[in-house]
PDB file of C-alpha atoms in Angstrom:
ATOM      1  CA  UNK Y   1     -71.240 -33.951  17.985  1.00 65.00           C
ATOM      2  CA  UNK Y   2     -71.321 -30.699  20.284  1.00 55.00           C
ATOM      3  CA  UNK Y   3     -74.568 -29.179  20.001  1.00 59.00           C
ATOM      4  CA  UNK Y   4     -74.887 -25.305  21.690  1.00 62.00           C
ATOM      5  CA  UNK Y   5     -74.378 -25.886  25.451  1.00 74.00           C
ATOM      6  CA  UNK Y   6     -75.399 -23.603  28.202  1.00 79.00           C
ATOM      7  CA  UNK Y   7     -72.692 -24.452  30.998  1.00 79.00           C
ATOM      8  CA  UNK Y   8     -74.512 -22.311  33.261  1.00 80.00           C
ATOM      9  CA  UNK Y   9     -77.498 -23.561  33.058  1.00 83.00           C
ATOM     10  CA  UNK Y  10     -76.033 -27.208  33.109  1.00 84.00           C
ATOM     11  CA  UNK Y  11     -73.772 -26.264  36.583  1.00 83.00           C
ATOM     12  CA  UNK Y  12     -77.169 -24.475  37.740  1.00 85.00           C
ATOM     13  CA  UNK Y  13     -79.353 -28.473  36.990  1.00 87.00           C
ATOM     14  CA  UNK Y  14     -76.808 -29.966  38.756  1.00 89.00           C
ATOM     15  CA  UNK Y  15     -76.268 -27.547  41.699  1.00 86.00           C
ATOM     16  CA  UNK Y  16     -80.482 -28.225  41.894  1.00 88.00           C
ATOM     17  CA  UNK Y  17     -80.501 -31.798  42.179  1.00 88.00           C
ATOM     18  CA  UNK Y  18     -81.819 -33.136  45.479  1.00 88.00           C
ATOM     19  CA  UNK Y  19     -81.262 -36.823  45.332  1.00 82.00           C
ATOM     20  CA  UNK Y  20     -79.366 -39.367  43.258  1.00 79.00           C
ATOM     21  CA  UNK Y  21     -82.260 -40.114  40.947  1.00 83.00           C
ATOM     22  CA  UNK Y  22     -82.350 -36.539  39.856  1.00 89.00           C
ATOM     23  CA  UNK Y  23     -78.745 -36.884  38.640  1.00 91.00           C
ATOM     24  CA  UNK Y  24     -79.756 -39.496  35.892  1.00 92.00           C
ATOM     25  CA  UNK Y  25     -82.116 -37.187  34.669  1.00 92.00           C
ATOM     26  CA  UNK Y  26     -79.340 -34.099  34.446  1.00 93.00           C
ATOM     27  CA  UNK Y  27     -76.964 -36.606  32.913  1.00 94.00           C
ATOM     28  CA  UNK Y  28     -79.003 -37.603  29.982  1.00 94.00           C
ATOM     29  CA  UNK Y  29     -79.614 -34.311  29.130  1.00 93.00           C
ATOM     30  CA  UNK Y  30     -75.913 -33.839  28.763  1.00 93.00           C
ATOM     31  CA  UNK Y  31     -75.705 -36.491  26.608  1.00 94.00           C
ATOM     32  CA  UNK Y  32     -78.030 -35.307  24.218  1.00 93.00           C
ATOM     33  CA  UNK Y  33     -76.513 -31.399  24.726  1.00 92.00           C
ATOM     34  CA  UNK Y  34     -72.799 -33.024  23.683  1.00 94.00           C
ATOM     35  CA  UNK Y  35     -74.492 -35.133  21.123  1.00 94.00           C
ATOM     36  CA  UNK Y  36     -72.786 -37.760  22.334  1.00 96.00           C
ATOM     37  CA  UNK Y  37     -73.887 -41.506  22.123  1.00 97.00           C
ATOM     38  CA  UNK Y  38     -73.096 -42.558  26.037  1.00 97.00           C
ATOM     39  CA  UNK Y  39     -72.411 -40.140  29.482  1.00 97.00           C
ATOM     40  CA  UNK Y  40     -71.365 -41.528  32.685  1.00 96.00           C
ATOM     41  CA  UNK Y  41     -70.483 -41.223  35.991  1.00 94.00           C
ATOM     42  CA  UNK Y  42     -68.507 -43.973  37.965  1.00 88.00           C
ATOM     43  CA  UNK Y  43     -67.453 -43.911  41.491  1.00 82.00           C
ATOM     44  CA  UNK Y  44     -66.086 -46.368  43.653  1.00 72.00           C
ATOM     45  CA  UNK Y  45     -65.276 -46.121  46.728  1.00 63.00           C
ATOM     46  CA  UNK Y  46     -62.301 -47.368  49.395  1.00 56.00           C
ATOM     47  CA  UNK Y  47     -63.860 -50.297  49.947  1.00 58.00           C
ATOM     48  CA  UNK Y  48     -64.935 -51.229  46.431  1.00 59.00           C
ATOM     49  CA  UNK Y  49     -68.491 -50.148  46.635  1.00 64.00           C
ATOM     50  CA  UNK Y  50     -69.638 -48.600  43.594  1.00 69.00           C
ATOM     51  CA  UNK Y  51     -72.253 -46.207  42.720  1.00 73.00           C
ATOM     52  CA  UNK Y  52     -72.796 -45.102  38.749  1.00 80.00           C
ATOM     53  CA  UNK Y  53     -75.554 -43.398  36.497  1.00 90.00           C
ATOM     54  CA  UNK Y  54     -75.856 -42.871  32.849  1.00 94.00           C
ATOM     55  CA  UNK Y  55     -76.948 -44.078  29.503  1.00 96.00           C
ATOM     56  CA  UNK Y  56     -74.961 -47.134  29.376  1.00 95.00           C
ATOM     57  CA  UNK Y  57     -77.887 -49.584  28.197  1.00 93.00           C
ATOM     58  CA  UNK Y  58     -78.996 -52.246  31.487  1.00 91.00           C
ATOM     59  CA  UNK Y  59     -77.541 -55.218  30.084  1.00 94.00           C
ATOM     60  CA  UNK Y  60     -74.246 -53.664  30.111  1.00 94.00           C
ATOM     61  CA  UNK Y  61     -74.289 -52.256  33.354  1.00 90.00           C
ATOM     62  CA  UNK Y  62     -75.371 -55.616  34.373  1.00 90.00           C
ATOM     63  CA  UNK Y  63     -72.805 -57.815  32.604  1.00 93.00           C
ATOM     64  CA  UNK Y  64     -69.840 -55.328  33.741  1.00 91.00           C
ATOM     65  CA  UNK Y  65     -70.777 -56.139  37.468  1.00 87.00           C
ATOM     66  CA  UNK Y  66     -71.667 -59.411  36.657  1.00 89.00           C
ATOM     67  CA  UNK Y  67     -68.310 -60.304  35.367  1.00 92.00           C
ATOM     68  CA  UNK Y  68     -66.595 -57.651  37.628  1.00 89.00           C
ATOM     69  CA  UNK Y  69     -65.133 -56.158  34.707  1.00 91.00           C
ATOM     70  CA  UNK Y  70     -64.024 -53.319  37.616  1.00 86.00           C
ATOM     71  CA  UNK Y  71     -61.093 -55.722  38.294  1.00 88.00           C
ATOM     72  CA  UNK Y  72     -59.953 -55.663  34.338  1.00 93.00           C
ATOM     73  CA  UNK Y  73     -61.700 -52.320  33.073  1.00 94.00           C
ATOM     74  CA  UNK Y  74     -57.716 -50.465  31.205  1.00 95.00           C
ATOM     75  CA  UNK Y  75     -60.270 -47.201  31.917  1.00 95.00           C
ATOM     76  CA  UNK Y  76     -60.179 -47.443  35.475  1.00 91.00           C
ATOM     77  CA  UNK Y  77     -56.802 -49.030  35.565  1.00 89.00           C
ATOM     78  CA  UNK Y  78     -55.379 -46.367  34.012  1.00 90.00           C
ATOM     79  CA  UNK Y  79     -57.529 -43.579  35.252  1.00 88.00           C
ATOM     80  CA  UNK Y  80     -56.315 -44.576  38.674  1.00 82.00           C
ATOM     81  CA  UNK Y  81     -52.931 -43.555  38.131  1.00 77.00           C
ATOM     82  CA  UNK Y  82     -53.649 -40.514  36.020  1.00 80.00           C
ATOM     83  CA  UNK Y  83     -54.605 -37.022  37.274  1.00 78.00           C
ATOM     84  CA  UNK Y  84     -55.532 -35.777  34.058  1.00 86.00           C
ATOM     85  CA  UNK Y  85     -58.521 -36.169  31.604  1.00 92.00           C
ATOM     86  CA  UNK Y  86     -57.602 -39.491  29.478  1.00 94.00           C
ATOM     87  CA  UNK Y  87     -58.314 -39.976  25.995  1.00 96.00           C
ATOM     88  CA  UNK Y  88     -59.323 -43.939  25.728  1.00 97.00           C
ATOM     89  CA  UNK Y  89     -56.803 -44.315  22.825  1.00 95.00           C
ATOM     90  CA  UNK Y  90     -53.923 -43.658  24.930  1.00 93.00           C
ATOM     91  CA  UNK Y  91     -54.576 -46.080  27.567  1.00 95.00           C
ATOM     92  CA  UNK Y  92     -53.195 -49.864  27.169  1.00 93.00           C
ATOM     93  CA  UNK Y  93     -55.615 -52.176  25.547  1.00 96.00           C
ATOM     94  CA  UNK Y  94     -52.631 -54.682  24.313  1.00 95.00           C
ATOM     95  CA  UNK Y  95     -53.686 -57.629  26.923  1.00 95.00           C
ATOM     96  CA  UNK Y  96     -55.979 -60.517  26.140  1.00 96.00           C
ATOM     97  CA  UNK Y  97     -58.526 -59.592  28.555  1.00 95.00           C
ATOM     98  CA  UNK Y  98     -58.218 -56.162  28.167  1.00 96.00           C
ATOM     99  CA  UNK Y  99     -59.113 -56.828  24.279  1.00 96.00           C
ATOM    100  CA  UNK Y 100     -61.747 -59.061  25.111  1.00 97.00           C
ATOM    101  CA  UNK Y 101     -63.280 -56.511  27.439  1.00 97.00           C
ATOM    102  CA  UNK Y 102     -62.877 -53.913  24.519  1.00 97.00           C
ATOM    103  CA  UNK Y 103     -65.150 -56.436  22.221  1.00 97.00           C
ATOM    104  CA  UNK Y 104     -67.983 -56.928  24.633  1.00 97.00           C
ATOM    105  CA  UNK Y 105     -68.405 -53.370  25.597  1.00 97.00           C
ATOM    106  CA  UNK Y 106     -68.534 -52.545  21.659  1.00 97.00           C
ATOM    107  CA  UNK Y 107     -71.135 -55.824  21.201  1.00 97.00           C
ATOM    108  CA  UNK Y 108     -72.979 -53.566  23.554  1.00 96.00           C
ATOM    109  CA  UNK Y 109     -72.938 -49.911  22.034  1.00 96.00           C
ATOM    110  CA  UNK Y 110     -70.240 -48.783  24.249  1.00 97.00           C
ATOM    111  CA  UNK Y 111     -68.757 -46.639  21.635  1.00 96.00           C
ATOM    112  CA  UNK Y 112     -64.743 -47.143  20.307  1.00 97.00           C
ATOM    113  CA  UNK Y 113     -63.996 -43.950  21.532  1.00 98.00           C
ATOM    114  CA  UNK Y 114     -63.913 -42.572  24.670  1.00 97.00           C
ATOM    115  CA  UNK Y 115     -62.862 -39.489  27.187  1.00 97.00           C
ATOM    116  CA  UNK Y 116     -62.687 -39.835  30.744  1.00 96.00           C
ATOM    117  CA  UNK Y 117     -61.924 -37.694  33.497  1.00 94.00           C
ATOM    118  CA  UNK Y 118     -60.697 -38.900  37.174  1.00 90.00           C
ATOM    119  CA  UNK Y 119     -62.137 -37.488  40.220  1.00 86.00           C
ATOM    120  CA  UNK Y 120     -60.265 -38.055  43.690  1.00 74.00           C
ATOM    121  CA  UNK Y 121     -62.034 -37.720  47.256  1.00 62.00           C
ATOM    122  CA  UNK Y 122     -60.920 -37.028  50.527  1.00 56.00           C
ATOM    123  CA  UNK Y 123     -60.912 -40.499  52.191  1.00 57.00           C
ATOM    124  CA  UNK Y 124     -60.318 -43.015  49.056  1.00 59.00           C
ATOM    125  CA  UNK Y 125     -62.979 -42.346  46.952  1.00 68.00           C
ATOM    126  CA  UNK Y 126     -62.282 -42.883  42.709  1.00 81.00           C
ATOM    127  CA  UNK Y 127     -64.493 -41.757  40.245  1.00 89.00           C
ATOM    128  CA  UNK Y 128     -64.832 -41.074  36.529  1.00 93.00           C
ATOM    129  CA  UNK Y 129     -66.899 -38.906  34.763  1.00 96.00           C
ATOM    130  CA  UNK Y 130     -66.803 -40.066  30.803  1.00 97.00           C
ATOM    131  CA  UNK Y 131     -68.478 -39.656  27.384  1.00 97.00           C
ATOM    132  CA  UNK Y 132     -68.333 -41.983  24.522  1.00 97.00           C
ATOM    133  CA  UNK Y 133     -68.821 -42.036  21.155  1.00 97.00           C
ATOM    134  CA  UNK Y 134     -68.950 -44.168  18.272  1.00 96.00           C
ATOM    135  CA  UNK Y 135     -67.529 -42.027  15.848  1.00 95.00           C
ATOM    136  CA  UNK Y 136     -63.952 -41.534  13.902  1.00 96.00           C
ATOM    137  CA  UNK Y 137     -60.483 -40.585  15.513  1.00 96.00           C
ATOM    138  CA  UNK Y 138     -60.143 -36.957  13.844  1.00 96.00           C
ATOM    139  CA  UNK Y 139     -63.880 -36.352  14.693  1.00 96.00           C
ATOM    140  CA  UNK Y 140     -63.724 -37.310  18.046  1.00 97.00           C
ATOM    141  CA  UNK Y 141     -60.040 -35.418  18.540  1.00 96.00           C
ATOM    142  CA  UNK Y 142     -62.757 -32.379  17.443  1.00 95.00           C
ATOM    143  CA  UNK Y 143     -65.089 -32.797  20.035  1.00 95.00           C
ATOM    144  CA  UNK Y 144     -62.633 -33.643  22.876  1.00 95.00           C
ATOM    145  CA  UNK Y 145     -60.296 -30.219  21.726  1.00 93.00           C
ATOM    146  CA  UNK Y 146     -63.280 -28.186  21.888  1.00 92.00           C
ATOM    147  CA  UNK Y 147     -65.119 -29.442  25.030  1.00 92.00           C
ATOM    148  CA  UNK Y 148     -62.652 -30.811  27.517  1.00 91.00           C
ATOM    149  CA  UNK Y 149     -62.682 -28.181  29.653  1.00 87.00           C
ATOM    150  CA  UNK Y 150     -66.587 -27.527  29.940  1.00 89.00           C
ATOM    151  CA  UNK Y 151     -66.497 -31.483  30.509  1.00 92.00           C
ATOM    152  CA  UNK Y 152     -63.746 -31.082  33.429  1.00 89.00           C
ATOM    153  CA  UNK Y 153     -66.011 -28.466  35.312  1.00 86.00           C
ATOM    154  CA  UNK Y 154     -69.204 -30.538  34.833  1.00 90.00           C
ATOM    155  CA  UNK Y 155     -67.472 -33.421  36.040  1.00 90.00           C
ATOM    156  CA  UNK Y 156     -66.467 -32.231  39.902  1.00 85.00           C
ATOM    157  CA  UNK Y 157     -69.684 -30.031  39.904  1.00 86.00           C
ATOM    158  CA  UNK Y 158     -71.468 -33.592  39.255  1.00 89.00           C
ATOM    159  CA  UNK Y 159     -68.953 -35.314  41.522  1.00 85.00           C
ATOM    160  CA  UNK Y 160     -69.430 -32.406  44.147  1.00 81.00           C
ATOM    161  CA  UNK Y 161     -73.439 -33.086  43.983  1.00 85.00           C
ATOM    162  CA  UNK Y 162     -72.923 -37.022  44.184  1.00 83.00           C
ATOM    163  CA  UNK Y 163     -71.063 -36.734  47.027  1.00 78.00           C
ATOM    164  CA  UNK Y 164     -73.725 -34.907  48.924  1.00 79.00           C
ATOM    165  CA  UNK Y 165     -75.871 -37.864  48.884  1.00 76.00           C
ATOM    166  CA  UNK Y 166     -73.666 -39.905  50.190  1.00 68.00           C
ATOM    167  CA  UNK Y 167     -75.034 -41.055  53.691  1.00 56.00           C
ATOM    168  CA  UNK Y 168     -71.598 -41.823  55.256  1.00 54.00           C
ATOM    169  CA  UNK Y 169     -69.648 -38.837  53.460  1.00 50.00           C
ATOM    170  CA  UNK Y 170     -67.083 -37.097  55.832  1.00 47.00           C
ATOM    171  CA  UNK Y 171     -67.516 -33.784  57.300  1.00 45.00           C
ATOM    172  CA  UNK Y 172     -66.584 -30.812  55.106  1.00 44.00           C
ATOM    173  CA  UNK Y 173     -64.000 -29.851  57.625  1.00 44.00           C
ATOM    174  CA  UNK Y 174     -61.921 -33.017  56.810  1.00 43.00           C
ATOM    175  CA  UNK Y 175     -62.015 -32.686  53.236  1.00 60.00           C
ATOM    176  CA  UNK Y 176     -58.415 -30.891  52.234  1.00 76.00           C
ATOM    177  CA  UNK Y 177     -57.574 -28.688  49.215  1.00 84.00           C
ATOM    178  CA  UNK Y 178     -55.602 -29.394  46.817  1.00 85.00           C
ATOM    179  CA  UNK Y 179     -52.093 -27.667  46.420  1.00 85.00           C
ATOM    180  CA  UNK Y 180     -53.788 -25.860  43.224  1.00 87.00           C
ATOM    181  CA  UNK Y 181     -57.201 -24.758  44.983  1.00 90.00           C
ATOM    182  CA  UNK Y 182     -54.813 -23.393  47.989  1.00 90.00           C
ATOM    183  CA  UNK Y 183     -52.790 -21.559  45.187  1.00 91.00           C
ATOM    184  CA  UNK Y 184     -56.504 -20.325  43.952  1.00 93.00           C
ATOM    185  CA  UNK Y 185     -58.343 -19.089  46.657  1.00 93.00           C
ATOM    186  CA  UNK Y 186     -55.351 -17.454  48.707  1.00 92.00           C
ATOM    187  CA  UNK Y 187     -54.936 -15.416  45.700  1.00 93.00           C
ATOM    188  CA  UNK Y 188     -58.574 -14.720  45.380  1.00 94.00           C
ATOM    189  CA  UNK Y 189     -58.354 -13.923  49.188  1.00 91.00           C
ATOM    190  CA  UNK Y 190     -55.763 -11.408  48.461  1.00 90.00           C
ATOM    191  CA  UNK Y 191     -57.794  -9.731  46.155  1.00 91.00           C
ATOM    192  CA  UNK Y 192     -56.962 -10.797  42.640  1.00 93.00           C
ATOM    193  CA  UNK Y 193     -59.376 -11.092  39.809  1.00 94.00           C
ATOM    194  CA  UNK Y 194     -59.958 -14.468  38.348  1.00 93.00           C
ATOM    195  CA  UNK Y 195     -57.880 -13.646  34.967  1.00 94.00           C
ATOM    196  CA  UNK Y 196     -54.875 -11.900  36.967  1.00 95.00           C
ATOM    197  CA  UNK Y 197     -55.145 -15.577  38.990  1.00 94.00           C
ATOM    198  CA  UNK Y 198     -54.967 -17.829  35.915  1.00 93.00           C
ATOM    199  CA  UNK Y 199     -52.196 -15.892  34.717  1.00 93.00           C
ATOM    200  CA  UNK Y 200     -50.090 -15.738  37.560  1.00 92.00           C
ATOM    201  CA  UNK Y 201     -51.084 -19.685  37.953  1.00 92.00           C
ATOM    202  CA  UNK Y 202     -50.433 -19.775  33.885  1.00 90.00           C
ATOM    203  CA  UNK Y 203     -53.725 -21.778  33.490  1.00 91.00           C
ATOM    204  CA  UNK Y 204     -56.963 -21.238  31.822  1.00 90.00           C
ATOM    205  CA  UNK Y 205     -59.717 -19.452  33.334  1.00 88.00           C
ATOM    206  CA  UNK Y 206     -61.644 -22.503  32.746  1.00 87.00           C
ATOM    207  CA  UNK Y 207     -59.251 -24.431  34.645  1.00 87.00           C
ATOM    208  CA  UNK Y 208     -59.577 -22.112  37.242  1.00 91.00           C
ATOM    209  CA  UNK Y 209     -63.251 -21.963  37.545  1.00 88.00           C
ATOM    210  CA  UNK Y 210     -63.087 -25.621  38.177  1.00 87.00           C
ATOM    211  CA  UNK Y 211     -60.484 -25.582  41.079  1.00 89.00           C
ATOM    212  CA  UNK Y 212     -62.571 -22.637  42.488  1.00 91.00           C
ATOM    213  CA  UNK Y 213     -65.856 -24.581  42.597  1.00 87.00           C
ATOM    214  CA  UNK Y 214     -63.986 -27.825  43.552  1.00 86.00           C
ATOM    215  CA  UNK Y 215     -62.832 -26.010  46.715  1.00 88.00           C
ATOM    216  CA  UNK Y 216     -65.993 -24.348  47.151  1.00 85.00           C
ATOM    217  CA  UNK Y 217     -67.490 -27.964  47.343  1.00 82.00           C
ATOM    218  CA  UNK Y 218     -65.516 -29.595  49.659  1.00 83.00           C
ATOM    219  CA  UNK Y 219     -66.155 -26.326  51.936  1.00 83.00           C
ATOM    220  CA  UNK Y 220     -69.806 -26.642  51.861  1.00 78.00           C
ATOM    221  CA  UNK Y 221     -69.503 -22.874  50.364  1.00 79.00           C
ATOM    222  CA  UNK Y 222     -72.819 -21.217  49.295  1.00 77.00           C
ATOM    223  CA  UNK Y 223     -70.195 -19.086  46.969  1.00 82.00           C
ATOM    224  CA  UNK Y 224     -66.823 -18.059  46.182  1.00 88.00           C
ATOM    225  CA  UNK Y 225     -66.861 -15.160  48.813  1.00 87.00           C
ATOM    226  CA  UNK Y 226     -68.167 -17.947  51.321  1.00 84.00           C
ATOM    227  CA  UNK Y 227     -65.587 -20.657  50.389  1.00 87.00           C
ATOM    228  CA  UNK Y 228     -62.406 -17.814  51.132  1.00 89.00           C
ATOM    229  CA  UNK Y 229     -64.271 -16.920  54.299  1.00 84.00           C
ATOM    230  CA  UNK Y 230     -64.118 -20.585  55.618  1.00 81.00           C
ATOM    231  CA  UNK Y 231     -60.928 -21.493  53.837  1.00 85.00           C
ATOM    232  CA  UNK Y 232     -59.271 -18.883  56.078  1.00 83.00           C
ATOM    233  CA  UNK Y 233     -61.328 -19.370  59.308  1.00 74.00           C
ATOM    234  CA  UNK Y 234     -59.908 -23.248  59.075  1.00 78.00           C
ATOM    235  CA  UNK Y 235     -56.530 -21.999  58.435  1.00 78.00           C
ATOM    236  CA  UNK Y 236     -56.221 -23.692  54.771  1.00 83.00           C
ATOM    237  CA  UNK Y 237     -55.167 -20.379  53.475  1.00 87.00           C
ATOM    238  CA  UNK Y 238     -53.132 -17.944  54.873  1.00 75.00           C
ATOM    239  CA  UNK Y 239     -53.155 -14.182  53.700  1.00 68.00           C
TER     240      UNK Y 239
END
């Protein structure tokens, strides 16, 4: 499935997009750079309004609002109480309609397998960032193994561009960090490289990199050095 993928370049397509049209465009790239069969992005917000692009084909995205498959949808179900990237194969698919749902989105090239990853805003927000495949269970364990974690940055730097076009989005000074991007930039503010940081946070640098730009996001930070500056000026970190 996972073809040679230039993350920067992908973060750098993304951080260059300049409406919401321009993210369908980066997203099907992605698709065919994972060699995947389906990439998506989901969000909904507070008040049940929902926004997505991808390569789902039209008559699926119009038969899943249709039939507000939202409401029944054991992805976004179980998403919703997960923090964590979710493999579609652990969620719970035992329920009639949940099985029934299952059948129609594979009736419509949906893929049986799946890996999605939830994205939380500041005020309510919910959205998913997935790729699907129709493919085998050790294959797929392959692909999600090797590319999670590019997949987990992509996802909040596409989430992090989304939310830019949003018209009624909050300001950036009421969008909080996380315990984990506090833990991340006050070391960075007190002068630690990014490896000495995952290591005294015993995470990836990977990991890292995405609670760094995930904070440097919901600062409205031109940069790392940028996102401490504010971070501090705010008083979100203390040094």
């Amino acid at each position: 499935m996972k073809r040679a993928v230039n993350l920067d370049r992908v973060l750098e397509d993304i951080d260059a997009a300049t409406a919401l049209e321009d993210l369908q465009g980066v997203i099907e790239r992605l698709r065919d750079a994972f060699g995947v069969d389906h990439m998506v992005y989901h969000w909904v917000d507070a008040g049940g309004d929902q926004y997505g692009c991808g390569t789902y084909s039209d008559a699926w995205v119009e038969r899943y609002l249709c039939r507000n498959y939202l409401r029944i949808d054991p992805v976004i179900t179980g998403c919703y109480q997960r923090f964590h990237p979710v493999d579609w194969k652990r969620l719970d698919w035992s329920s009639k309609p949940a099985r029934a749902f299952f059948r129609d989105a594979l009736e419509h090239g949906v893929g049986n397998q799946g890996y999605s990853i939830p994205i939380r805003g500041p005020n309510g927000q919910f959205a998913l960032f997935t790729a699907s495949h129709n493919g085998d269970d050790d294959s797929w364990s392959a692909f999600t193994r090797s590319s999670g974690r590019d997949l987990i940055l992509i996802a909040h730097s596409f989430h992090g561009k989304a939310m830019e076009f949003q018209p009624d989005r909050q300001s950036d000074q009421a969008r909080a960090l996380s315990p984990r991007e506090v833990d991340a930039m006050t070391l960075l503010a007190m002068g630690y490289s990014r490896a000495q940081v995952a290591k005294t946070l015993e995470i990836s640098e990977h990991t890292l990199r995405v609670y760094i730009e995930s904070a440097r996001f919901k600062l409205g930070a031109l940069n790392t050095t940028h996102a401490i500056a504010r971070a501090i000026s705010r008083g979100l970190i203390v040094v």
